[in-house]
C-alpha positions as a printed NumPy array, in Angstrom:
array([[-23.896,   1.09 , -21.154],
       [-24.394,   0.919, -17.382],
       [-22.183,  -2.151, -17.189],
       [-19.368,  -0.346, -19.038],
       [-19.63 ,   2.727, -16.806],
       [-19.661,   0.592, -13.651],
       [-16.643,  -1.389, -14.889],
       [-14.576,   1.747, -15.568],
       [-15.488,   3.261, -12.188],
       [-14.656,   0.022, -10.381],
       [-11.249,  -0.414, -12.004],
       [-10.322,   3.242, -11.637],
       [-10.946,   2.944,  -7.899],
       [ -9.108,  -0.398,  -7.677],
       [ -5.985,   0.89 ,  -9.421],
       [ -5.869,   4.035,  -7.284],
       [ -6.317,   1.888,  -4.174],
       [ -3.469,  -0.37 ,  -5.316],
       [ -1.164,   2.605,  -5.902],
       [ -2.06 ,   3.979,  -2.454],
       [ -1.455,   0.583,  -0.833],
       [  1.982,   0.258,  -2.409],
       [  2.912,   3.784,  -1.332],
       [  1.932,   2.914,   2.246],
       [  3.956,  -0.3  ,   2.112],
       [  7.09 ,   1.646,   1.268],
       [  6.331,   4.28 ,   3.905],
       [  5.776,   1.688,   6.647],
       [  8.904,  -0.261,   5.685],
       [ 10.936,   2.948,   5.829],
       [  9.729,   3.699,   9.36 ],
       [ 10.439,   0.135,  10.489],
       [ 14.012,   0.377,   9.214],
       [ 14.459,   3.493,  11.321],
       [ 13.206,   1.703,  14.46 ],
       [ 14.651,  -1.797,  14.028],
       [ 17.532,  -3.457,  12.144],
       [ 16.713,  -5.222,   8.853],
       [ 16.329,  -8.99 ,   8.594],
       [ 18.854, -11.374,   7.027],
       [ 17.4  , -10.97 ,   3.53 ],
       [ 17.936,  -7.228,   3.129],
       [ 15.923,  -4.2  ,   4.26 ],
       [ 13.701,  -3.874,   1.164],
       [ 13.308,  -7.506,   0.084],
       [ 10.169,  -8.062,   2.269],
       [  8.24 ,  -5.734,  -0.055],
       [  8.737,  -8.206,  -2.9  ],
       [  7.532, -11.094,  -0.718],
       [  4.438,  -9.226,   0.495],
       [  3.325,  -8.175,  -2.995],
       [  4.216, -11.458,  -4.679],
       [  6.684,  -9.732,  -7.028],
       [  9.737, -11.766,  -6.066],
       [  9.798, -13.941,  -9.212],
       [  9.186, -11.045, -11.595],
       [ 11.904,  -8.974,  -9.956],
       [ 14.314, -11.92 ,  -9.964],
       [ 13.785, -12.268, -13.713],
       [ 15.279,  -8.785, -14.126],
       [ 18.525, -10.128, -12.627],
       [ 19.058,  -6.93 , -10.643],
       [ 20.586,  -6.654,  -7.198],
       [ 18.082,  -6.52 ,  -4.324],
       [ 19.253,  -3.137,  -3.065],
       [ 17.127,  -0.151,  -2.091],
       [ 17.495,   1.736,  -5.378],
       [ 16.638,  -1.25 ,  -7.593],
       [ 13.618,  -2.378,  -5.567],
       [ 12.182,   1.13 ,  -5.224],
       [ 12.655,   1.735,  -8.954],
       [ 10.867,  -1.545,  -9.738],
       [  8.155,  -0.796,  -7.165],
       [  7.535,   2.819,  -8.182],
       [  8.727,   3.839, -11.653],
       [  9.025,   0.669, -13.736],
       [  6.644,   0.907, -16.713],
       [  7.236,  -2.783, -17.527],
       [  5.986,  -3.714, -14.063],
       [  2.211,  -3.548, -14.501],
       [  1.779,  -3.323, -10.731],
       [  4.184,  -0.426, -10.155],
       [  2.731,   2.748,  -8.67 ],
       [  3.196,   4.627, -11.945],
       [  1.463,   1.853, -13.926],
       [ -1.471,   1.719, -11.503],
       [ -1.969,   5.475, -11.736],
       [ -1.832,   5.252, -15.529],
       [ -4.482,   2.509, -15.634],
       [ -6.708,   4.498, -13.262],
       [ -6.371,   7.546, -15.49 ],
       [ -7.324,   5.559, -18.615],
       [-10.483,   4.272, -16.921],
       [-11.4  ,   7.808, -15.848],
       [-10.684,   9.118, -19.362],
       [-13.277,   6.713, -20.749],
       [-15.825,   8.455, -18.485],
       [-14.468,  11.961, -19.028],
       [-17.929,  13.473, -19.582],
       [-19.635,  11.474, -16.852],
       [-17.423,  12.257, -13.853],
       [-16.871,  15.578, -12.139],
       [-14.25 ,  17.947, -13.527],
       [-12.608,  18.029, -10.08 ],
       [-12.12 ,  14.246, -10.06 ],
       [-10.724,  14.221, -13.588],
       [ -8.377,  17.119, -12.816],
       [ -6.995,  15.392,  -9.718],
       [ -6.479,  12.009, -11.407],
       [ -5.019,  13.523, -14.573],
       [ -2.668,  15.774, -12.592],
       [ -1.466,  12.79 , -10.582],
       [ -0.874,  10.881, -13.823],
       [  1.122,  13.733, -15.373],
       [  3.178,  14.061, -12.186],
       [  3.866,  10.319, -12.2  ],
       [  5.16 ,  10.499, -15.771],
       [  7.804,  12.983, -14.628],
       [  8.983,  10.832, -11.701],
       [ 12.557,   9.617, -11.913],
       [ 14.91 ,   7.956,  -9.409],
       [ 16.463,  11.41 ,  -9.009],
       [ 13.042,  12.725,  -7.9  ],
       [ 12.866,  10.096,  -5.188],
       [ 16.445,  10.726,  -4.108],
       [ 16.036,  14.498,  -3.864],
       [ 12.725,  14.328,  -1.978],
       [ 13.713,  11.415,   0.254],
       [ 11.803,   8.168,   0.661],
       [  9.606,   9.394,   3.5  ],
       [  8.617,  12.733,   1.944],
       [  8.014,  11.259,  -1.497],
       [  5.577,   8.583,  -0.351],
       [  4.009,  10.751,   2.341],
       [  3.035,  13.205,  -0.42 ],
       [  1.328,  10.379,  -2.295],
       [ -0.71 ,   9.485,   0.768],
       [ -1.669,  13.123,   1.216],
       [ -3.367,  13.076,  -2.188],
       [ -6.228,  11.275,  -0.52 ],
       [ -6.92 ,  14.38 ,   1.541],
       [ -7.661,  16.304,  -1.65 ],
       [-10.739,  14.208,  -2.374],
       [-13.885,  16.314,  -2.488],
       [-17.493,  15.194,  -2.299],
       [-20.355,  16.673,  -4.312],
       [-23.077,  16.23 ,  -1.678],
       [-22.915,  19.117,   0.814],
       [-26.048,  18.061,   2.694],
       [-26.155,  17.32 ,   6.408],
       [-28.823,  14.582,   6.349],
       [-28.131,  11.026,   5.138],
       [-24.983,  12.211,   3.39 ],
       [-23.685,   8.89 ,   2.082],
       [-20.947,  10.618,   0.052],
       [-19.439,  12.002,   3.253],
       [-19.742,   8.678,   5.078],
       [-18.069,   6.77 ,   2.24 ],
       [-15.245,   9.306,   2.025],
       [-14.637,   8.98 ,   5.763],
       [-14.759,   5.19 ,   5.535],
       [-12.056,   5.238,   2.867],
       [ -9.83 ,   7.127,   5.298],
       [-10.548,   4.605,   8.05 ],
       [ -9.789,   1.717,   5.686],
       [ -6.469,   3.316,   4.763],
       [ -5.604,   3.604,   8.463],
       [ -6.483,  -0.078,   8.982],
       [ -4.393,  -1.047,   5.956],
       [ -1.388,   0.871,   7.261],
       [ -1.586,  -0.698,  10.737],
       [ -2.011,  -4.189,   9.251],
       [  1.01 ,  -3.743,   6.994],
       [  3.106,  -2.345,   9.859],
       [  2.279,  -5.303,  12.107],
       [  2.932,  -7.807,   9.293],
       [  6.308,  -6.33 ,   8.392],
       [  7.403,  -6.286,  12.023],
       [  6.3  ,  -9.878,  12.635],
       [  9.257, -11.8  ,  11.151],
       [  7.607, -15.224,  11.076],
       [  4.783, -17.183,   9.468],
       [  1.765, -18.033,  11.635],
       [ -1.702, -19.06 ,  10.48 ],
       [ -2.93 , -16.723,   7.732],
       [  0.175, -14.558,   8.211],
       [  2.62 , -16.116,   5.743],
       [  5.994, -14.732,   4.65 ],
       [  8.38 , -16.249,   2.139],
       [ 11.398, -14.673,   3.832],
       [ 10.396, -16.029,   7.289],
       [  8.568, -19.327,   6.592],
       [  8.686, -20.675,  10.187],
       [  6.746, -19.598,  13.268],
       [  8.717, -17.997,  16.084],
       [  7.106, -18.467,  19.5  ],
       [ 10.172, -17.068,  21.233],
       [  9.757, -13.558,  19.851],
       [  6.202, -13.39 ,  18.478],
       [  3.876, -15.422,  20.68 ],
       [  2.076, -12.16 ,  21.39 ],
       [ -0.676,  -9.851,  20.154],
       [  0.458,  -6.941,  17.952],
       [ -0.709,  -3.533,  19.199],
       [ -0.288,  -0.783,  16.591],
       [ -0.808,   2.904,  17.279],
       [ -0.06 ,   6.166,  15.549],
       [  2.301,   8.702,  17.096],
       [  3.666,  12.015,  15.898],
       [  6.776,  10.175,  14.728],
       [  4.728,   7.624,  12.735],
       [  3.515,   4.083,  13.381],
       [  4.531,   2.509,  16.715],
       [  4.182,  -1.196,  17.531],
       [  3.86 ,  -2.814,  20.954],
       [  3.123,  -6.393,  21.952],
       [  0.777,  -7.945,  24.506],
       [  1.555, -11.446,  25.842],
       [ -0.854, -14.214,  24.893],
       [ -2.802, -15.739,  27.775],
       [ -2.491, -19.504,  27.375],
       [ -5.325, -21.49 ,  28.929],
       [ -6.385, -25.041,  28.059],
       [ -4.786, -25.471,  24.629],
       [ -1.029, -25.111,  24.282],
       [  0.296, -23.365,  21.143],
       [  1.737, -25.685,  18.513],
       [  2.371, -25.625,  14.753],
       [ -0.519, -26.508,  12.492],
       [ -0.152, -29.823,  10.676],
       [ -2.447, -31.026,   7.925]])
């Protein structure tokens, strides 16, 4: 019994985290397109490379334009990793624990699921890319904790840590999308080669009122000269 409960709680959290991560990917990519011109492979194609969905999307034989990729990324029920699918899986795991979780948590997850079922490409078009995905990220702010104590309140600490992790995820994604190369653990299918001319530098990401801003700090080269890894 405990194993089943733990499994449902774990997967509900994982699917919600995946939906949140994908929403942030789209949001960050949108801001980058505003600040810098797209690469040679199209403005939205990097999302497919980052998530590993390139082959599945290619099997649909659709054009790699903004509307097609966002539809595949957000609304496609056949794509088990789409935002709508992830929310649906999270809701099913919560439904299995309907009488063991708080009514507030169930209400929030179920409402999000019902909203997702009504999403259409027209919804995205009318709201705009930025507003649509910003609203998804704001859902996190509606999380409520049950422990109202002021001493050793682990519920509060964990809720705050989730927010910090989301901030770290957003800055990591922003830096990765802006770095149009492959270097070490940073690997991109659309930019397979390293680029010391433009990106031999540290990425410095900060939040501004206009969104995520990226600066670069030159690398201090001492004894060992930079060179490609060979194995």
